[in-house]
mmCIF file of C-alpha atoms and ligand atoms in Angstrom:
data_model
loop_
_atom_site.group_PDB
_atom_site.id
_atom_site.type_symbol
_atom_site.label_atom_id
_atom_site.label_comp_id
_atom_site.label_asym_id
_atom_site.label_seq_id
_atom_site.Cartn_x
_atom_site.Cartn_y
_atom_site.Cartn_z
ATOM 1 C CA MET A 679 13.530 4.809 -12.873
ATOM 2 C CA ALA A 680 11.611 3.096 -10.250
ATOM 3 C CA ILE A 681 7.813 4.479 -9.250
ATOM 4 C CA LYS A 682 7.984 6.181 -5.801
ATOM 5 C CA VAL A 683 5.150 6.022 -2.988
ATOM 6 C CA GLY A 684 4.520 8.262 -0.120
ATOM 7 C CA ILE A 685 3.846 7.074 3.310
ATOM 8 C CA PRO A 686 3.198 9.289 5.091
ATOM 9 C CA LYS A 687 4.559 8.374 8.506
ATOM 10 C CA SER A 688 1.374 9.145 11.128
ATOM 11 C CA LEU A 689 -1.824 7.267 11.499
ATOM 12 C CA LEU A 690 -1.159 3.727 11.462
ATOM 13 C CA PHE A 691 1.764 3.978 9.830
ATOM 14 C CA TYR A 692 3.039 2.738 12.740
ATOM 15 C CA GLU A 693 1.634 -0.337 13.361
ATOM 16 C CA TYR A 694 1.547 -1.977 9.741
ATOM 17 C CA TYR A 695 4.875 -0.042 8.563
ATOM 18 C CA PRO A 696 6.273 -3.214 7.758
ATOM 19 C CA LEU A 697 4.794 -4.584 5.613
ATOM 20 C CA TRP A 698 3.891 -1.833 3.669
ATOM 21 C CA ILE A 699 7.215 -0.791 3.050
ATOM 22 C CA SER A 700 8.249 -4.167 2.444
ATOM 23 C CA PHE A 701 4.765 -4.754 -0.033
ATOM 24 C CA PHE A 702 5.561 -1.507 -2.487
ATOM 25 C CA GLU A 703 9.449 -2.578 -2.081
ATOM 26 C CA GLY A 704 8.524 -6.145 -3.197
ATOM 27 C CA LEU A 705 7.117 -4.937 -5.826
ATOM 28 C CA GLY A 706 9.863 -2.614 -6.968
ATOM 29 C CA ALA A 707 8.636 1.087 -5.892
ATOM 30 C CA GLU A 708 11.069 3.430 -3.662
ATOM 31 C CA VAL A 709 9.168 3.222 -0.610
ATOM 32 C CA ILE A 710 9.409 7.479 0.417
ATOM 33 C CA VAL A 711 8.143 8.007 3.504
ATOM 34 C CA SER A 712 7.690 11.231 5.438
ATOM 35 C CA ASP A 713 9.740 12.974 8.468
ATOM 36 C CA ASP A 714 9.359 11.946 12.248
ATOM 37 C CA THR A 715 6.761 14.689 13.289
ATOM 38 C CA ASN A 716 7.962 17.427 13.600
ATOM 39 C CA LYS A 717 7.041 21.650 14.808
ATOM 40 C CA GLU A 718 6.889 22.479 10.879
ATOM 41 C CA ILE A 719 4.521 19.222 9.671
ATOM 42 C CA LEU A 720 2.493 19.776 13.800
ATOM 43 C CA ASP A 721 1.844 23.746 12.175
ATOM 44 C CA ILE A 722 1.161 22.807 8.741
ATOM 45 C CA GLY A 723 -1.238 20.121 9.763
ATOM 46 C CA VAL A 724 -2.886 22.603 12.773
ATOM 47 C CA LYS A 725 -3.153 25.058 9.228
ATOM 48 C CA ALA A 726 -4.211 22.339 6.731
ATOM 49 C CA SER A 727 -7.414 21.152 8.419
ATOM 50 C CA ILE A 728 -10.823 21.472 10.426
ATOM 51 C CA ASP A 729 -10.645 22.833 13.541
ATOM 52 C CA GLU A 730 -12.964 20.322 14.877
ATOM 53 C CA ALA A 731 -10.542 16.934 13.538
ATOM 54 C CA CYS A 732 -8.798 15.564 16.140
ATOM 55 C CA ILE A 733 -5.020 16.052 16.758
ATOM 56 C CA PRO A 734 -3.450 12.888 15.406
ATOM 57 C CA VAL A 735 -5.329 13.450 11.915
ATOM 58 C CA LYS A 736 -4.074 16.720 12.084
ATOM 59 C CA ILE A 737 -0.960 15.722 12.110
ATOM 60 C CA PHE A 738 -1.471 13.118 8.957
ATOM 61 C CA HIS A 739 -2.531 16.512 6.836
ATOM 62 C CA GLY A 740 1.483 17.703 7.735
ATOM 63 C CA HIS A 741 2.693 14.918 6.525
ATOM 64 C CA VAL A 742 0.759 14.152 4.060
ATOM 65 C CA ILE A 743 2.441 17.579 2.821
ATOM 66 C CA ASN A 744 5.248 16.815 3.488
ATOM 67 C CA ILE A 745 6.460 14.196 0.784
ATOM 68 C CA LYS A 746 3.557 15.340 -1.881
ATOM 69 C CA ASP A 747 5.689 16.690 -4.281
ATOM 70 C CA LYS A 748 8.017 14.133 -3.530
ATOM 71 C CA VAL A 749 6.129 10.509 -4.492
ATOM 72 C CA ASP A 750 4.148 9.548 -7.541
ATOM 73 C CA TYR A 751 2.111 7.833 -5.512
ATOM 74 C CA LEU A 752 0.585 8.053 -1.895
ATOM 75 C CA PHE A 753 -0.467 5.828 0.026
ATOM 76 C CA ILE A 754 -3.333 6.433 2.224
ATOM 77 C CA PRO A 755 -6.454 3.314 2.264
ATOM 78 C CA ARG A 756 -9.543 3.903 3.686
ATOM 79 C CA ILE A 757 -9.316 1.393 6.450
ATOM 80 C CA LYS A 758 -13.453 0.393 7.410
ATOM 81 C CA SER A 759 -12.233 -3.110 9.668
ATOM 82 C CA LEU A 760 -9.229 -4.606 11.389
ATOM 83 C CA PHE A 761 -10.771 -7.135 12.375
ATOM 84 C CA LYS A 762 -14.241 -9.538 11.761
ATOM 85 C CA ASN A 763 -17.201 -7.898 13.083
ATOM 86 C CA GLU A 764 -14.699 -4.940 14.184
ATOM 87 C CA TYR A 765 -14.690 -1.544 13.351
ATOM 88 C CA ILE A 766 -12.431 0.926 13.701
ATOM 89 C CA CYS A 767 -12.700 5.343 14.192
ATOM 90 C CA PRO A 768 -14.588 6.501 11.027
ATOM 91 C CA LYS A 769 -12.483 8.658 10.885
ATOM 92 C CA PHE A 770 -10.308 5.694 8.734
ATOM 93 C CA SER A 771 -12.213 5.785 5.717
ATOM 94 C CA GLY A 772 -13.028 9.067 5.642
ATOM 95 C CA LEU A 773 -9.371 10.277 5.523
ATOM 96 C CA PRO A 774 -8.565 9.828 1.916
ATOM 97 C CA GLU A 775 -11.687 12.133 1.569
ATOM 98 C CA MET A 776 -10.244 14.404 4.069
ATOM 99 C CA ILE A 777 -6.888 14.845 2.348
ATOM 100 C CA LYS A 778 -8.179 15.457 -1.030
ATOM 101 C CA SER A 779 -10.865 18.025 -0.045
ATOM 102 C CA SER A 780 -7.981 20.447 2.013
ATOM 103 C CA ILE A 781 -5.559 19.843 0.859
ATOM 104 C CA LYS A 782 -4.015 21.168 -3.416
ATOM 105 C CA GLU A 783 -2.905 19.402 -6.223
ATOM 106 C CA LEU A 784 -2.254 16.101 -4.699
ATOM 107 C CA PRO A 785 -0.789 13.591 -6.733
ATOM 108 C CA PRO A 786 -3.384 9.773 -7.230
ATOM 109 C CA ILE A 787 -3.558 8.693 -3.679
ATOM 110 C CA ILE A 788 -4.122 4.594 -3.312
ATOM 111 C CA ASP A 789 -7.210 5.051 -1.640
ATOM 112 C CA VAL A 790 -7.573 0.716 -1.376
ATOM 113 C CA GLU A 791 -10.623 0.595 0.891
ATOM 114 C CA ILE A 792 -9.427 -2.409 3.545
ATOM 115 C CA ASN A 793 -11.899 -4.062 5.773
ATOM 116 C CA PHE A 794 -12.617 -7.089 7.493
ATOM 117 C CA PHE A 795 -16.019 -7.409 7.794
ATOM 118 C CA LYS A 796 -15.365 -8.622 3.790
ATOM 119 C CA SER A 797 -14.845 -11.620 2.568
ATOM 120 C CA LYS A 798 -11.192 -13.280 2.188
ATOM 121 C CA LYS A 799 -11.482 -12.937 -1.269
ATOM 122 C CA HIS A 800 -13.021 -8.927 -0.983
ATOM 123 C CA LEU A 801 -9.678 -8.570 0.996
ATOM 124 C CA LYS A 802 -7.066 -10.092 -1.858
ATOM 125 C CA ASP A 803 -8.561 -8.066 -4.145
ATOM 126 C CA THR A 804 -7.353 -5.314 -2.129
ATOM 127 C CA VAL A 805 -4.268 -6.051 -2.624
ATOM 128 C CA ILE A 806 -4.173 -6.254 -6.764
ATOM 129 C CA ARG A 807 -6.124 -3.049 -6.742
ATOM 130 C CA ALA A 808 -3.338 -1.220 -3.947
ATOM 131 C CA GLY A 809 0.081 -3.486 -6.201
ATOM 132 C CA ARG A 810 -1.960 -2.608 -9.957
ATOM 133 C CA TYR A 811 -0.753 0.914 -9.130
ATOM 134 C CA VAL A 812 2.877 -0.835 -9.642
ATOM 135 C CA SER A 813 2.939 -4.108 -11.381
ATOM 136 C CA SER A 814 1.164 -5.446 -13.938
ATOM 137 C CA SER A 815 1.364 -9.381 -13.202
ATOM 138 C CA ASN A 816 -1.395 -10.347 -10.170
ATOM 139 C CA ARG A 817 1.440 -13.189 -9.468
ATOM 140 C CA VAL A 818 4.044 -10.368 -7.901
ATOM 141 C CA ILE A 819 1.763 -8.912 -6.459
ATOM 142 C CA MET A 820 0.507 -11.533 -4.229
ATOM 143 C CA SER A 821 3.704 -12.899 -3.748
ATOM 144 C CA SER A 822 5.093 -9.972 -2.291
ATOM 145 C CA TYR A 823 2.359 -9.352 -0.717
ATOM 146 C CA ASN A 824 2.568 -12.737 1.164
ATOM 147 C CA ARG A 825 6.808 -12.042 1.879
ATOM 148 C CA ALA A 826 5.317 -8.877 2.668
ATOM 149 C CA TYR A 827 3.262 -10.382 5.518
ATOM 150 C CA LEU A 828 5.644 -12.374 7.160
ATOM 151 C CA GLU A 829 8.078 -9.218 7.079
ATOM 152 C CA TYR A 830 5.139 -8.298 9.558
ATOM 153 C CA LYS A 831 4.292 -11.557 10.999
ATOM 154 C CA LYS A 832 7.839 -11.370 12.433
ATOM 155 C CA HIS A 833 8.301 -7.145 14.071
ATOM 156 C CA ARG A 834 4.763 -8.613 16.322
ATOM 157 C CA LYS A 835 7.186 -11.906 16.687
ATOM 158 C CA LYS A 836 9.466 -8.771 17.765
ATOM 159 C CA ILE A 837 8.073 -6.729 19.589
ATOM 160 C CA LYS A 838 6.130 -9.565 22.117
ATOM 161 C CA GLU A 839 8.853 -12.304 22.761
ATOM 162 C CA GLY A 840 10.779 -12.185 26.409
ATOM 163 C CA ILE A 841 8.233 -9.424 26.997
ATOM 164 C CA ILE A 842 4.916 -11.183 27.294
ATOM 165 C CA ASN A 843 7.314 -13.123 30.546
ATOM 166 C CA GLU A 844 8.202 -9.379 31.781
ATOM 167 C CA LEU A 845 5.013 -8.891 31.510
ATOM 168 C CA THR A 846 3.398 -12.194 33.540
ATOM 169 C CA GLY A 847 6.340 -12.074 35.561
ATOM 170 C CA ALA A 848 7.811 -15.355 34.930
ATOM 171 C CA ASP A 849 10.967 -15.701 36.545
ATOM 172 C CA ILE A 850 11.575 -12.084 36.659
ATOM 173 C CA VAL A 851 10.043 -11.645 39.958
ATOM 174 C CA LYS A 852 9.229 -15.314 40.830
ATOM 175 C CA ASN A 853 13.718 -14.501 40.628
ATOM 176 C CA ASN A 854 14.073 -10.924 42.060
ATOM 177 C CA ILE A 855 17.340 -10.602 39.828
ATOM 178 C CA VAL A 856 15.075 -7.418 38.121
ATOM 179 C CA ASP A 857 14.951 -4.724 40.379
ATOM 180 C CA VAL A 858 13.571 -1.847 37.949
ATOM 181 C CA ARG A 859 9.828 0.064 37.995
ATOM 182 C CA LYS A 860 7.539 -1.506 34.957
ATOM 183 C CA VAL A 861 5.435 1.327 33.601
ATOM 184 C CA MET A 862 2.885 0.528 30.828
ATOM 185 C CA VAL A 863 2.038 3.435 28.496
ATOM 186 C CA MET A 864 -2.162 3.400 26.859
ATOM 187 C CA GLY A 865 -3.412 5.201 24.358
ATOM 188 C CA HIS A 866 -3.449 4.952 20.411
ATOM 189 C CA PRO A 867 -0.125 3.291 18.843
ATOM 190 C CA TYR A 868 -0.297 6.741 16.591
ATOM 191 C CA ASN A 869 -0.331 8.515 20.309
ATOM 192 C CA LEU A 870 3.090 6.746 21.803
ATOM 193 C CA TYR A 871 5.592 6.101 18.755
ATOM 194 C CA ASP A 872 4.935 9.856 17.694
ATOM 195 C CA SER A 873 7.327 11.432 19.926
ATOM 196 C CA TYR A 874 7.314 14.540 18.932
ATOM 197 C CA LEU A 875 2.947 13.999 20.093
ATOM 198 C CA ASN A 876 3.514 13.182 22.701
ATOM 199 C CA MET A 877 6.666 14.942 24.329
ATOM 200 C CA ASN A 878 8.881 11.493 23.976
ATOM 201 C CA LEU A 879 7.290 10.423 27.409
ATOM 202 C CA LEU A 880 8.484 7.049 26.882
ATOM 203 C CA ASN A 881 11.603 8.133 27.103
ATOM 204 C CA LYS A 882 10.716 10.408 29.772
ATOM 205 C CA ILE A 883 9.766 7.620 31.054
ATOM 206 C CA LYS A 884 12.842 5.397 30.412
ATOM 207 C CA GLN A 885 15.080 8.225 32.234
ATOM 208 C CA ASN A 886 12.644 8.078 35.475
ATOM 209 C CA GLU A 887 14.451 4.058 35.846
ATOM 210 C CA ALA A 888 11.433 2.570 34.345
ATOM 211 C CA LYS A 889 11.172 -0.427 31.769
ATOM 212 C CA VAL A 890 8.064 0.691 29.446
ATOM 213 C CA PHE A 891 5.443 -1.278 28.169
ATOM 214 C CA THR A 892 2.580 -0.576 26.044
ATOM 215 C CA PRO A 893 0.197 -2.401 24.728
ATOM 216 C CA GLU A 894 0.954 -4.288 21.376
ATOM 217 C CA MET A 895 3.323 -6.405 24.091
ATOM 218 C CA ILE A 896 0.807 -8.644 25.372
ATOM 219 C CA ASP A 897 -0.586 -11.099 23.369
ATOM 220 C CA ASP A 898 -3.862 -10.520 21.038
ATOM 221 C CA LYS A 899 -4.737 -14.175 22.642
ATOM 222 C CA TYR A 900 -4.838 -12.664 26.696
ATOM 223 C CA LEU A 901 -5.890 -9.413 25.457
ATOM 224 C CA ASN A 902 -9.444 -11.070 23.721
ATOM 225 C CA LYS A 903 -9.230 -13.432 27.020
ATOM 226 C CA TYR A 904 -9.707 -11.185 29.712
ATOM 227 C CA VAL A 905 -11.856 -8.975 27.271
ATOM 228 C CA LYS A 906 -15.199 -11.580 27.376
ATOM 229 C CA ASP A 907 -15.072 -10.108 31.203
ATOM 230 C CA PHE A 908 -15.832 -6.930 29.820
ATOM 231 C CA ASP A 909 -19.854 -6.238 30.071
ATOM 232 C CA GLY A 910 -21.052 -4.901 26.760
ATOM 233 C CA GLU A 911 -20.631 -5.664 23.149
ATOM 234 C CA LEU A 912 -17.362 -4.108 21.243
ATOM 235 C CA TYR A 913 -16.593 -3.432 17.709
ATOM 236 C CA TRP A 914 -14.124 -0.752 18.288
ATOM 237 C CA THR A 915 -11.372 -2.267 17.427
ATOM 238 C CA PHE A 916 -9.238 0.253 19.646
ATOM 239 C CA ALA A 917 -11.569 -0.454 22.524
ATOM 240 C CA ARG A 918 -10.897 -4.260 22.657
ATOM 241 C CA LYS A 919 -7.745 -3.597 22.570
ATOM 242 C CA LEU A 920 -7.331 -0.907 25.455
ATOM 243 C CA ILE A 921 -10.210 -2.398 27.783
ATOM 244 C CA GLY A 922 -8.644 -6.121 27.446
ATOM 245 C CA THR A 923 -6.016 -4.323 28.176
ATOM 246 C CA ALA A 924 -7.105 -3.106 31.581
ATOM 247 C CA LEU A 925 -8.519 -6.271 31.817
ATOM 248 C CA TYR A 926 -5.419 -7.558 32.644
ATOM 249 C CA LEU A 927 -3.345 -5.909 34.168
ATOM 250 C CA SER A 928 -5.750 -5.463 36.171
ATOM 251 C CA HIS A 929 -5.939 -8.886 37.026
ATOM 252 C CA LYS A 930 -2.263 -9.200 36.857
ATOM 253 C CA GLU A 931 -1.302 -6.336 38.772
ATOM 254 C CA CYS A 932 2.227 -6.514 36.982
ATOM 255 C CA VAL A 933 3.588 -3.015 36.451
ATOM 256 C CA ASP A 934 4.226 -0.594 38.507
ATOM 257 C CA GLY A 935 2.219 2.245 36.974
ATOM 258 C CA ILE A 936 -0.366 3.286 33.855
ATOM 259 C CA ILE A 937 -0.643 6.751 32.107
ATOM 260 C CA TYR A 938 -2.957 7.004 29.666
ATOM 261 C CA ILE A 939 -2.674 9.310 27.151
ATOM 262 C CA SER A 940 -5.189 10.820 24.901
ATOM 263 C CA THR A 941 -5.762 13.430 22.307
ATOM 264 C CA PHE A 942 -7.899 16.366 21.898
ATOM 265 C CA GLY A 943 -10.015 15.535 19.788
ATOM 266 C CA CYS A 944 -10.923 11.943 20.200
ATOM 267 C CA GLY A 945 -14.302 11.298 20.417
ATOM 268 C CA ILE A 946 -13.323 7.113 20.629
ATOM 269 C CA ASP A 947 -10.778 8.495 23.634
ATOM 270 C CA SER A 948 -13.779 10.478 25.554
ATOM 271 C CA VAL A 949 -15.092 7.361 26.098
ATOM 272 C CA VAL A 950 -13.243 4.607 26.583
ATOM 273 C CA GLY A 951 -10.636 6.285 28.443
ATOM 274 C CA ASP A 952 -13.001 6.826 30.553
ATOM 275 C CA ILE A 953 -13.855 3.116 31.481
ATOM 276 C CA VAL A 954 -10.445 2.038 31.043
ATOM 277 C CA GLU A 955 -9.976 4.223 34.484
ATOM 278 C CA LYS A 956 -12.254 2.989 35.714
ATOM 279 C CA LEU A 957 -11.768 -0.895 35.315
ATOM 280 C CA ILE A 958 -8.064 -0.167 36.393
ATOM 281 C CA ARG A 959 -9.275 1.491 39.882
ATOM 282 C CA ARG A 960 -12.309 -0.697 40.561
ATOM 283 C CA ASN A 961 -10.050 -4.248 40.182
ATOM 284 C CA SER A 962 -6.356 -2.469 41.014
ATOM 285 C CA ARG A 963 -4.330 -0.592 43.261
ATOM 286 C CA ILE A 964 -2.239 0.062 40.203
ATOM 287 C CA PRO A 965 -1.341 3.972 39.896
ATOM 288 C CA PHE A 966 -2.813 5.225 37.303
ATOM 289 C CA VAL A 967 -2.400 8.715 35.242
ATOM 290 C CA HIS A 968 -4.460 9.914 32.605
ATOM 291 C CA ILE A 969 -2.996 12.760 30.599
ATOM 292 C CA SER A 970 -5.390 14.449 27.617
ATOM 293 C CA LEU A 971 -2.879 15.560 24.971
ATOM 294 C CA ASP A 972 -3.927 19.504 22.074
ATOM 295 C CA GLU A 973 -1.334 21.021 19.224
ATOM 296 C CA HIS A 974 -0.135 23.194 22.796
ATOM 297 C CA SER A 975 -0.140 21.380 25.367
ATOM 298 C CA GLY A 976 3.351 22.232 26.762
ATOM 299 C CA GLU A 977 6.234 20.286 27.467
ATOM 300 C CA ALA A 978 7.005 21.056 31.249
ATOM 301 C CA GLY A 979 3.830 20.888 32.816
ATOM 302 C CA ILE A 980 3.796 16.866 30.964
ATOM 303 C CA ASN A 981 7.073 16.775 32.922
ATOM 304 C CA THR A 982 5.350 17.678 35.580
ATOM 305 C CA ARG A 983 2.908 15.273 35.428
ATOM 306 C CA VAL A 984 5.473 12.772 35.156
ATOM 307 C CA GLU A 985 8.041 13.381 36.968
ATOM 308 C CA ALA A 986 5.836 14.031 40.196
ATOM 309 C CA PHE A 987 4.091 10.301 39.209
ATOM 310 C CA MET A 988 6.691 8.305 38.560
ATOM 311 C CA ASP A 989 7.947 9.871 42.205
ATOM 312 C CA MET A 990 4.916 9.199 43.649
ATOM 313 C CA ILE A 991 5.968 5.198 41.895
ATOM 314 C CA LYS A 992 8.716 5.213 43.942
ATOM 315 C CA TRP A 993 7.227 7.070 47.576
ATOM 316 C CA ARG A 994 4.985 3.625 47.272
ATOM 317 C CA ASP A 995 7.970 1.465 47.425
ATOM 318 C CA VAL A 996 8.838 2.717 50.650
ATOM 319 C CA LEU A 997 5.398 3.433 52.632
ATOM 320 C CA GLU A 998 3.127 1.137 50.496
ATOM 321 C CA ASP A 999 -0.357 1.733 51.540
ATOM 322 C CA ASN A 1000 -0.058 5.737 52.501
ATOM 323 C CA ILE A 1001 0.533 6.385 49.909
ATOM 324 C CA SER A 1002 -2.912 7.183 46.929
ATOM 325 C CA ALA A 1003 -2.863 4.862 44.398
ATOM 326 C CA HIS A 1004 -4.755 7.901 42.152
ATOM 327 C CA GLY A 1005 -3.143 10.675 43.035
HETATM 328 S S1 SF4 B 1162 -9.270 6.895 17.120
HETATM 329 FE FE1 SF4 B 1162 -8.948 8.848 18.389
HETATM 330 S S2 SF4 B 1162 -7.323 9.507 17.770
HETATM 331 FE FE2 SF4 B 1162 -7.168 8.412 16.296
HETATM 332 S S3 SF4 B 1162 -8.162 9.120 14.836
HETATM 333 FE FE3 SF4 B 1162 -10.464 8.426 15.104
HETATM 334 S S4 SF4 B 1162 -10.188 11.185 17.246
HETATM 335 FE FE4 SF4 B 1162 -8.552 10.676 16.117
#
């Protein structure tokens, strides 16, 4: 019988799922992903975690409880750094410990360290250590990883393909063949793609006849180019991506509106959200709204804010300068 590896559908799952799933499946494991976030997952997660945790981390606890009894191992890597010379939020490096101290009767956790600050050899060791839970052959592990990495690259390419053209306005705006509003939704990937957490925000925007974009759709090379204009050093991956997106958008003015989603309890958002807002307001006339979510946020309140924002964008089409870009 195949070894069952559980992956919580939360946090960086949204960014790396093709890599993680295809790696373990390539080794012959059965990968079990937790259910989509729902009220039960949110409630048990909030109950299991410490009060001070941010909502995404509380939800992560709920996803762990959702699958812990169905699997032989849980994949919860200790992520310290995802890019050379950058760090990620410290909550990711403490996640395995946080889970072990908050949740009882867990299966063994595959808690390998992911740290791009270290050498290539360290990364290879990480892959081998993770794979050893399922296979005893280093050769099989590395070849499964290489295939999984190609899958991940293909997935990233698919996200970016075509969309960057729309963002830069090539052809579409020039030929005036598409008359659809474009809204960039910014925030951490798990806030953008967990539709229970954000109360289906992306679909609400689409229902207002707008096309939705997210920072993942912009190639890193553009973000890195524009982020050089930022006056200060950026050591945080999330900060680089979001500030790079803000500078890119305010330079190109290629979207009709920007919605920034943050969650209560996020230290990074409390700083980066403010910087992004200032950059957009100072350098562009793109309408901007910041929506902060917590476990008590009501859907009616989100609906009202999204509808008001979308109405404001539509009115600006007609009334132009008479409508403030910032509410
Ligand atoms: S970046 Fe913010 S939302 Fe994400 S895990 Fe860290 S504190 Fe939580």
